[in-house]
Amino acid sequence: MEKIRLEPTLALPMPVTLVGAMVEGKPNFMAAAWVTRVNVKPPLIGVAVNHRQYTGQGIRETGIFSLCLPGPDAVAKTDYCGLVSGRKVDKAALFDVFYGELKTAPMIRECPLCLEVRLTQTVELPVDNFYIGEIVAGWADAAILTDGAPDVTKYRPLVLTMPDNRYWSLGESVADAWSVGKVFKKGESE
Ligand SMILES: Cc1cc2nc3c(=O)[nH]c(=O)nc-3n(C[C@H](O)[C@H](O)[C@H](O)COP(=O)(O)O)c2cc1C
Protein backbone atom coordinates (compact mmCIF):
# COMPACT_ATOMS: atom_id res chain seq x y z
CA MET A 1 0.00 0.00 0.00
CA GLU A 2 1.19 3.54 -0.74
CA LYS A 3 2.73 5.30 2.28
CA ILE A 4 2.08 8.94 3.17
CA ARG A 5 4.97 10.88 4.71
CA LEU A 6 4.09 12.40 8.11
CA GLU A 7 5.85 15.10 10.12
CA PRO A 8 8.46 13.68 12.55
CA THR A 9 6.67 15.23 15.55
CA LEU A 10 4.11 12.42 15.59
CA ALA A 11 3.80 10.27 18.71
CA LEU A 12 3.00 6.61 19.24
CA PRO A 13 0.15 5.58 21.60
CA MET A 14 1.30 6.04 25.19
CA PRO A 15 0.35 4.95 28.73
CA VAL A 16 -1.13 7.73 30.86
CA THR A 17 0.50 8.10 34.28
CA LEU A 18 0.59 10.50 37.17
CA VAL A 19 4.17 11.21 38.20
CA GLY A 20 4.55 12.17 41.84
CA ALA A 21 7.41 13.82 43.68
CA MET A 22 8.00 15.86 46.80
CA VAL A 23 8.72 19.43 45.72
CA GLU A 24 9.85 21.93 48.33
CA GLY A 25 8.69 19.45 50.97
CA LYS A 26 5.17 18.92 49.57
CA PRO A 27 3.69 16.23 47.32
CA ASN A 28 2.96 17.18 43.71
CA PHE A 29 1.62 15.23 40.74
CA MET A 30 1.76 15.81 36.99
CA ALA A 31 0.27 13.88 34.09
CA ALA A 32 2.95 12.14 32.01
CA ALA A 33 2.63 9.90 29.01
CA TRP A 34 6.21 9.77 27.74
CA VAL A 35 6.96 6.78 29.94
CA THR A 36 8.63 3.45 29.24
CA ARG A 37 10.42 0.54 30.89
CA VAL A 38 14.10 0.66 29.86
CA ASN A 39 15.89 -2.25 31.53
CA VAL A 40 14.92 -5.73 32.71
CA LYS A 41 17.27 -6.25 35.67
CA PRO A 42 17.48 -4.03 37.62
CA PRO A 43 13.93 -3.01 36.71
CA LEU A 44 14.35 0.50 35.32
CA ILE A 45 11.69 2.87 34.04
CA GLY A 46 12.08 6.26 32.38
CA VAL A 47 9.91 9.35 32.05
CA ALA A 48 10.53 12.40 29.87
CA VAL A 49 9.78 15.59 31.81
CA ASN A 50 9.95 19.04 30.28
CA HIS A 51 12.54 21.30 31.99
CA ARG A 52 9.84 23.72 33.11
CA GLN A 53 7.77 21.19 35.12
CA TYR A 54 7.61 21.72 38.87
CA THR A 55 7.58 17.93 39.35
CA GLY A 56 11.00 17.70 37.69
CA GLN A 57 12.36 20.08 40.31
CA GLY A 58 11.21 17.64 42.99
CA ILE A 59 12.71 14.63 41.23
CA ARG A 60 16.05 16.43 41.12
CA GLU A 61 15.75 17.61 44.75
CA THR A 62 14.91 14.23 46.26
CA GLY A 63 16.11 11.61 43.74
CA ILE A 64 12.77 9.87 44.27
CA PHE A 65 9.54 9.76 42.27
CA SER A 66 6.43 7.67 41.76
CA LEU A 67 4.34 6.59 38.80
CA CYS A 68 0.65 5.86 39.34
CA LEU A 69 -1.77 4.54 36.73
CA PRO A 70 -5.18 6.20 36.92
CA GLY A 71 -8.25 4.32 35.76
CA PRO A 72 -11.15 5.80 33.77
CA ASP A 73 -12.79 7.20 36.94
CA ALA A 74 -9.80 9.46 37.49
CA VAL A 75 -9.50 10.78 33.94
CA ALA A 76 -10.67 14.32 34.72
CA LYS A 77 -8.36 14.67 37.74
CA THR A 78 -5.52 13.28 35.63
CA ASP A 79 -6.15 15.76 32.84
CA TYR A 80 -6.27 18.58 35.39
CA CYS A 81 -2.84 17.49 36.66
CA GLY A 82 -1.63 17.97 33.08
CA LEU A 83 -3.20 21.39 32.69
CA VAL A 84 -2.00 23.30 35.75
CA SER A 85 1.31 23.49 37.58
CA GLY A 86 1.96 22.70 41.21
CA ARG A 87 3.72 26.06 41.34
CA LYS A 88 0.23 27.61 41.31
CA VAL A 89 -2.12 25.08 42.92
CA ASP A 90 -1.97 22.22 45.41
CA LYS A 91 -2.84 19.30 43.10
CA ALA A 92 -2.13 16.76 45.83
CA ALA A 93 -5.23 18.06 47.66
CA LEU A 94 -7.29 16.27 44.98
CA PHE A 95 -6.09 12.88 46.16
CA ASP A 96 -5.68 10.60 49.13
CA VAL A 97 -1.85 10.49 49.17
CA PHE A 98 0.10 7.57 50.63
CA TYR A 99 3.77 6.63 50.95
CA GLY A 100 5.55 3.30 50.66
CA GLU A 101 9.02 1.95 51.42
CA LEU A 102 10.95 4.99 50.22
CA LYS A 103 8.84 7.23 52.49
CA THR A 104 9.18 10.21 50.09
CA ALA A 105 7.52 8.93 46.90
CA PRO A 106 3.97 10.33 47.08
CA MET A 107 1.41 7.92 45.60
CA ILE A 108 -2.33 8.11 45.00
CA ARG A 109 -4.69 5.74 46.77
CA GLU A 110 -7.40 6.16 44.08
CA CYS A 111 -4.98 4.80 41.45
CA PRO A 112 -5.18 1.01 41.34
CA LEU A 113 -1.48 0.55 40.51
CA CYS A 114 1.50 2.66 41.65
CA LEU A 115 5.27 2.29 41.46
CA GLU A 116 7.84 3.93 43.72
CA VAL A 117 11.07 4.73 41.96
CA ARG A 118 14.60 5.74 42.95
CA LEU A 119 16.31 7.98 40.38
CA THR A 120 19.44 6.37 38.93
CA GLN A 121 20.24 8.50 35.89
CA THR A 122 19.17 11.73 34.22
CA VAL A 123 19.57 12.10 30.48
CA GLU A 124 19.59 15.80 29.64
CA LEU A 125 17.81 16.53 26.38
CA PRO A 126 17.13 19.87 24.67
CA VAL A 127 13.60 20.34 26.04
CA ASP A 128 13.09 17.44 28.44
CA ASN A 129 15.05 15.54 31.03
CA PHE A 130 14.67 11.78 30.73
CA TYR A 131 14.62 10.55 34.33
CA ILE A 132 15.51 6.89 34.67
CA GLY A 133 14.92 5.18 37.96
CA GLU A 134 14.83 1.77 39.59
CA ILE A 135 11.39 0.49 40.55
CA VAL A 136 11.71 -0.29 44.24
CA ALA A 137 8.17 -1.52 44.81
CA GLY A 138 4.76 -1.66 43.20
CA TRP A 139 1.50 -1.15 45.10
CA ALA A 140 -1.76 -2.54 43.77
CA ASP A 141 -5.34 -2.76 44.95
CA ALA A 142 -6.05 -6.37 45.86
CA ALA A 143 -9.14 -6.16 43.66
CA ILE A 144 -7.12 -5.70 40.44
CA LEU A 145 -4.99 -8.82 40.87
CA THR A 146 -5.52 -12.12 39.12
CA ASP A 147 -3.25 -14.91 40.42
CA GLY A 148 -1.13 -12.25 42.14
CA ALA A 149 -0.44 -10.15 39.02
CA PRO A 150 -2.06 -6.88 37.93
CA ASP A 151 -4.86 -7.64 35.48
CA VAL A 152 -5.50 -4.89 32.90
CA THR A 153 -9.10 -5.96 32.50
CA LYS A 154 -9.55 -4.97 36.15
CA TYR A 155 -7.47 -1.79 36.47
CA ARG A 156 -8.21 -0.45 32.99
CA PRO A 157 -5.19 1.77 32.22
CA LEU A 158 -5.63 4.86 30.07
CA VAL A 159 -3.87 5.29 26.73
CA LEU A 160 -3.16 8.68 25.14
CA THR A 161 -3.08 9.32 21.40
CA MET A 162 -1.71 12.44 19.76
CA PRO A 163 -2.26 14.64 17.79
CA ASP A 164 -5.99 13.96 18.29
CA ASN A 165 -5.29 14.29 22.08
CA ARG A 166 -7.68 11.64 23.35
CA TYR A 167 -7.77 9.21 26.24
CA TRP A 168 -8.65 5.60 25.47
CA SER A 169 -9.26 2.38 27.31
CA LEU A 170 -7.73 -0.86 25.99
CA GLY A 171 -9.79 -3.05 23.68
CA GLU A 172 -9.80 -6.83 23.37
CA SER A 173 -6.67 -8.97 23.72
CA VAL A 174 -5.85 -10.35 20.26
CA ALA A 175 -3.26 -13.06 21.03
CA ASP A 176 -0.72 -14.35 23.56
CA ALA A 177 2.73 -12.67 23.34
CA TRP A 178 5.89 -14.78 22.91
CA SER A 179 3.53 -17.50 21.75
CA VAL A 180 1.36 -16.70 18.73
CA GLY A 181 4.46 -16.18 16.54
CA LYS A 182 5.64 -19.75 17.13
CA VAL A 183 3.60 -20.87 14.11
CA PHE A 184 6.36 -19.34 11.93
CA LYS A 185 9.23 -21.08 13.73
CA LYS A 186 11.01 -23.78 11.76
CA GLY A 187 13.00 -25.32 14.58
CA GLU A 188 15.37 -22.35 15.05
CA SER A 189 16.53 -21.68 18.62
CA GLU A 190 15.77 -18.44 20.55
C1 LIG B 1 -2.25 13.53 29.04
C2 LIG B 1 -1.07 14.38 29.35
C3 LIG B 1 0.22 13.85 29.25
C4 LIG B 1 1.35 14.61 29.54
N1 LIG B 1 2.58 14.06 29.43
C5 LIG B 1 3.67 14.80 29.75
C6 LIG B 1 4.97 14.21 29.72
O1 LIG B 1 5.14 13.02 29.41
N2 LIG B 1 6.03 15.00 30.04
C7 LIG B 1 5.89 16.31 30.40
O2 LIG B 1 6.88 16.99 30.71
N3 LIG B 1 4.66 16.88 30.47
C8 LIG B 1 3.56 16.15 30.16
N4 LIG B 1 2.31 16.72 30.25
C9 LIG B 1 2.19 18.12 30.71
C10 LIG B 1 2.32 18.26 32.23
O3 LIG B 1 1.53 17.30 32.91
C11 LIG B 1 1.86 19.68 32.63
O4 LIG B 1 2.68 20.64 32.01
C12 LIG B 1 1.74 19.88 34.14
O5 LIG B 1 1.04 21.07 34.38
C13 LIG B 1 3.09 19.95 34.85
O6 LIG B 1 2.81 20.07 36.22
P1 LIG B 1 3.89 20.52 37.32
O7 LIG B 1 4.42 21.87 36.88
O8 LIG B 1 3.08 20.58 38.57
O9 LIG B 1 4.96 19.49 37.32
C14 LIG B 1 1.18 15.97 29.93
C15 LIG B 1 -0.12 16.53 30.03
C16 LIG B 1 -1.23 15.74 29.73
C17 LIG B 1 -2.60 16.33 29.82
JSON list of N, CA and C in Angstrom, two decimals, residues 21 23 26 29-31 38 47 56 62 76 78 80 83 88 105 121 132-133 140-141 145-146 156 168 177 183:
[
{"chain": "A", "resi": 21, "resn": "ALA", "atom": "N", "xyz": [6.13, 13.54, 43.01]},
{"chain": "A", "resi": 21, "resn": "ALA", "atom": "CA", "xyz": [7.41, 13.82, 43.68]},
{"chain": "A", "resi": 21, "resn": "ALA", "atom": "C", "xyz": [7.15, 14.84, 44.79]},
{"chain": "A", "resi": 23, "resn": "VAL", "atom": "N", "xyz": [8.07, 18.21, 46.20]},
{"chain": "A", "resi": 23, "resn": "VAL", "atom": "CA", "xyz": [8.72, 19.43, 45.72]},
{"chain": "A", "resi": 23, "resn": "VAL", "atom": "C", "xyz": [8.64, 20.46, 46.84]},
{"chain": "A", "resi": 26, "resn": "LYS", "atom": "N", "xyz": [6.59, 19.27, 49.70]},
{"chain": "A", "resi": 26, "resn": "LYS", "atom": "CA", "xyz": [5.17, 18.92, 49.57]},
{"chain": "A", "resi": 26, "resn": "LYS", "atom": "C", "xyz": [4.94, 18.01, 48.36]},
{"chain": "A", "resi": 29, "resn": "PHE", "atom": "N", "xyz": [1.85, 16.24, 41.79]},
{"chain": "A", "resi": 29, "resn": "PHE", "atom": "CA", "xyz": [1.62, 15.23, 40.74]},
{"chain": "A", "resi": 29, "resn": "PHE", "atom": "C", "xyz": [1.45, 15.93, 39.40]},
{"chain": "A", "resi": 30, "resn": "MET", "atom": "N", "xyz": [2.00, 15.33, 38.36]},
{"chain": "A", "resi": 30, "resn": "MET", "atom": "CA", "xyz": [1.76, 15.81, 36.99]},
{"chain": "A", "resi": 30, "resn": "MET", "atom": "C", "xyz": [1.39, 14.64, 36.09]},
{"chain": "A", "resi": 31, "resn": "ALA", "atom": "N", "xyz": [0.57, 14.90, 35.09]},
{"chain": "A", "resi": 31, "resn": "ALA", "atom": "CA", "xyz": [0.27, 13.88, 34.09]},
{"chain": "A", "resi": 31, "resn": "ALA", "atom": "C", "xyz": [1.51, 13.67, 33.23]},
{"chain": "A", "resi": 38, "resn": "VAL", "atom": "N", "xyz": [12.86, 0.58, 30.64]},
{"chain": "A", "resi": 38, "resn": "VAL", "atom": "CA", "xyz": [14.10, 0.66, 29.86]},
{"chain": "A", "resi": 38, "resn": "VAL", "atom": "C", "xyz": [15.13, -0.41, 30.20]},
{"chain": "A", "resi": 47, "resn": "VAL", "atom": "N", "xyz": [10.98, 8.40, 32.38]},
{"chain": "A", "resi": 47, "resn": "VAL", "atom": "CA", "xyz": [9.91, 9.35, 32.05]},
{"chain": "A", "resi": 47, "resn": "VAL", "atom": "C", "xyz": [10.55, 10.63, 31.55]},
{"chain": "A", "resi": 56, "resn": "GLY", "atom": "N", "xyz": [9.59, 18.00, 37.99]},
{"chain": "A", "resi": 56, "resn": "GLY", "atom": "CA", "xyz": [11.00, 17.70, 37.69]},
{"chain": "A", "resi": 56, "resn": "GLY", "atom": "C", "xyz": [11.92, 18.28, 38.75]},
{"chain": "A", "resi": 62, "resn": "THR", "atom": "N", "xyz": [15.00, 15.38, 45.35]},
{"chain": "A", "resi": 62, "resn": "THR", "atom": "CA", "xyz": [14.91, 14.23, 46.26]},
{"chain": "A", "resi": 62, "resn": "THR", "atom": "C", "xyz": [15.51, 12.94, 45.69]},
{"chain": "A", "resi": 76, "resn": "ALA", "atom": "N", "xyz": [-10.58, 12.86, 34.64]},
{"chain": "A", "resi": 76, "resn": "ALA", "atom": "CA", "xyz": [-10.67, 14.32, 34.72]},
{"chain": "A", "resi": 76, "resn": "ALA", "atom": "C", "xyz": [-9.61, 14.89, 35.67]},
{"chain": "A", "resi": 78, "resn": "THR", "atom": "N", "xyz": [-6.79, 13.48, 36.31]},
{"chain": "A", "resi": 78, "resn": "THR", "atom": "CA", "xyz": [-5.52, 13.28, 35.63]},
{"chain": "A", "resi": 78, "resn": "THR", "atom": "C", "xyz": [-5.27, 14.40, 34.63]},
{"chain": "A", "resi": 80, "resn": "TYR", "atom": "N", "xyz": [-6.51, 17.34, 34.63]},
{"chain": "A", "resi": 80, "resn": "TYR", "atom": "CA", "xyz": [-6.27, 18.58, 35.39]},
{"chain": "A", "resi": 80, "resn": "TYR", "atom": "C", "xyz": [-4.80, 18.66, 35.82]},
{"chain": "A", "resi": 83, "resn": "LEU", "atom": "N", "xyz": [-2.83, 20.06, 33.18]},
{"chain": "A", "resi": 83, "resn": "LEU", "atom": "CA", "xyz": [-3.20, 21.39, 32.69]},
{"chain": "A", "resi": 83, "resn": "LEU", "atom": "C", "xyz": [-2.63, 22.51, 33.55]},
{"chain": "A", "resi": 88, "resn": "LYS", "atom": "N", "xyz": [1.38, 26.71, 41.11]},
{"chain": "A", "resi": 88, "resn": "LYS", "atom": "CA", "xyz": [0.23, 27.61, 41.31]},
{"chain": "A", "resi": 88, "resn": "LYS", "atom": "C", "xyz": [-0.85, 27.02, 42.20]},
{"chain": "A", "resi": 105, "resn": "ALA", "atom": "N", "xyz": [8.12, 9.02, 48.24]},
{"chain": "A", "resi": 105, "resn": "ALA", "atom": "CA", "xyz": [7.52, 8.93, 46.90]},
{"chain": "A", "resi": 105, "resn": "ALA", "atom": "C", "xyz": [6.01, 9.02, 47.08]},
{"chain": "A", "resi": 121, "resn": "GLN", "atom": "N", "xyz": [19.54, 7.84, 36.99]},
{"chain": "A", "resi": 121, "resn": "GLN", "atom": "CA", "xyz": [20.24, 8.50, 35.89]},
{"chain": "A", "resi": 121, "resn": "GLN", "atom": "C", "xyz": [19.35, 9.57, 35.29]},
{"chain": "A", "resi": 132, "resn": "ILE", "atom": "N", "xyz": [15.54, 8.35, 34.60]},
{"chain": "A", "resi": 132, "resn": "ILE", "atom": "CA", "xyz": [15.51, 6.89, 34.67]},
{"chain": "A", "resi": 132, "resn": "ILE", "atom": "C", "xyz": [15.67, 6.50, 36.12]},
{"chain": "A", "resi": 133, "resn": "GLY", "atom": "N", "xyz": [14.82, 5.60, 36.57]},
{"chain": "A", "resi": 133, "resn": "GLY", "atom": "CA", "xyz": [14.92, 5.18, 37.96]},
{"chain": "A", "resi": 133, "resn": "GLY", "atom": "C", "xyz": [14.61, 3.70, 38.13]},
{"chain": "A", "resi": 140, "resn": "ALA", "atom": "N", "xyz": [-0.54, -2.31, 44.55]},
{"chain": "A", "resi": 140, "resn": "ALA", "atom": "CA", "xyz": [-1.76, -2.54, 43.77]},
{"chain": "A", "resi": 140, "resn": "ALA", "atom": "C", "xyz": [-2.94, -2.78, 44.70]},
{"chain": "A", "resi": 141, "resn": "ASP", "atom": "N", "xyz": [-4.12, -2.38, 44.25]},
{"chain": "A", "resi": 141, "resn": "ASP", "atom": "CA", "xyz": [-5.34, -2.76, 44.95]},
{"chain": "A", "resi": 141, "resn": "ASP", "atom": "C", "xyz": [-5.51, -4.27, 44.83]},
{"chain": "A", "resi": 145, "resn": "LEU", "atom": "N", "xyz": [-5.92, -7.71, 41.10]},
{"chain": "A", "resi": 145, "resn": "LEU", "atom": "CA", "xyz": [-4.99, -8.82, 40.87]},
{"chain": "A", "resi": 145, "resn": "LEU", "atom": "C", "xyz": [-5.72, -10.07, 40.41]},
{"chain": "A", "resi": 146, "resn": "THR", "atom": "N", "xyz": [-5.08, -10.78, 39.48]},
{"chain": "A", "resi": 146, "resn": "THR", "atom": "CA", "xyz": [-5.52, -12.12, 39.12]},
{"chain": "A", "resi": 146, "resn": "THR", "atom": "C", "xyz": [-4.29, -13.02, 39.27]},
{"chain": "A", "resi": 156, "resn": "ARG", "atom": "N", "xyz": [-7.83, -1.28, 34.13]},
{"chain": "A", "resi": 156, "resn": "ARG", "atom": "CA", "xyz": [-8.21, -0.45, 32.99]},
{"chain": "A", "resi": 156, "resn": "ARG", "atom": "C", "xyz": [-7.34, 0.81, 32.81]},
{"chain": "A", "resi": 168, "resn": "TRP", "atom": "N", "xyz": [-7.99, 6.84, 25.88]},
{"chain": "A", "resi": 168, "resn": "TRP", "atom": "CA", "xyz": [-8.65, 5.60, 25.47]},
{"chain": "A", "resi": 168, "resn": "TRP", "atom": "C", "xyz": [-8.50, 4.56, 26.58]},
{"chain": "A", "resi": 177, "resn": "ALA", "atom": "N", "xyz": [1.38, -13.09, 23.75]},
{"chain": "A", "resi": 177, "resn": "ALA", "atom": "CA", "xyz": [2.73, -12.67, 23.34]},
{"chain": "A", "resi": 177, "resn": "ALA", "atom": "C", "xyz": [3.75, -13.77, 23.62]},
{"chain": "A", "resi": 183, "resn": "VAL", "atom": "N", "xyz": [4.06, -20.15, 15.32]},
{"chain": "A", "resi": 183, "resn": "VAL", "atom": "CA", "xyz": [3.60, -20.87, 14.11]},
{"chain": "A", "resi": 183, "resn": "VAL", "atom": "C", "xyz": [4.56, -20.67, 12.94]}
]
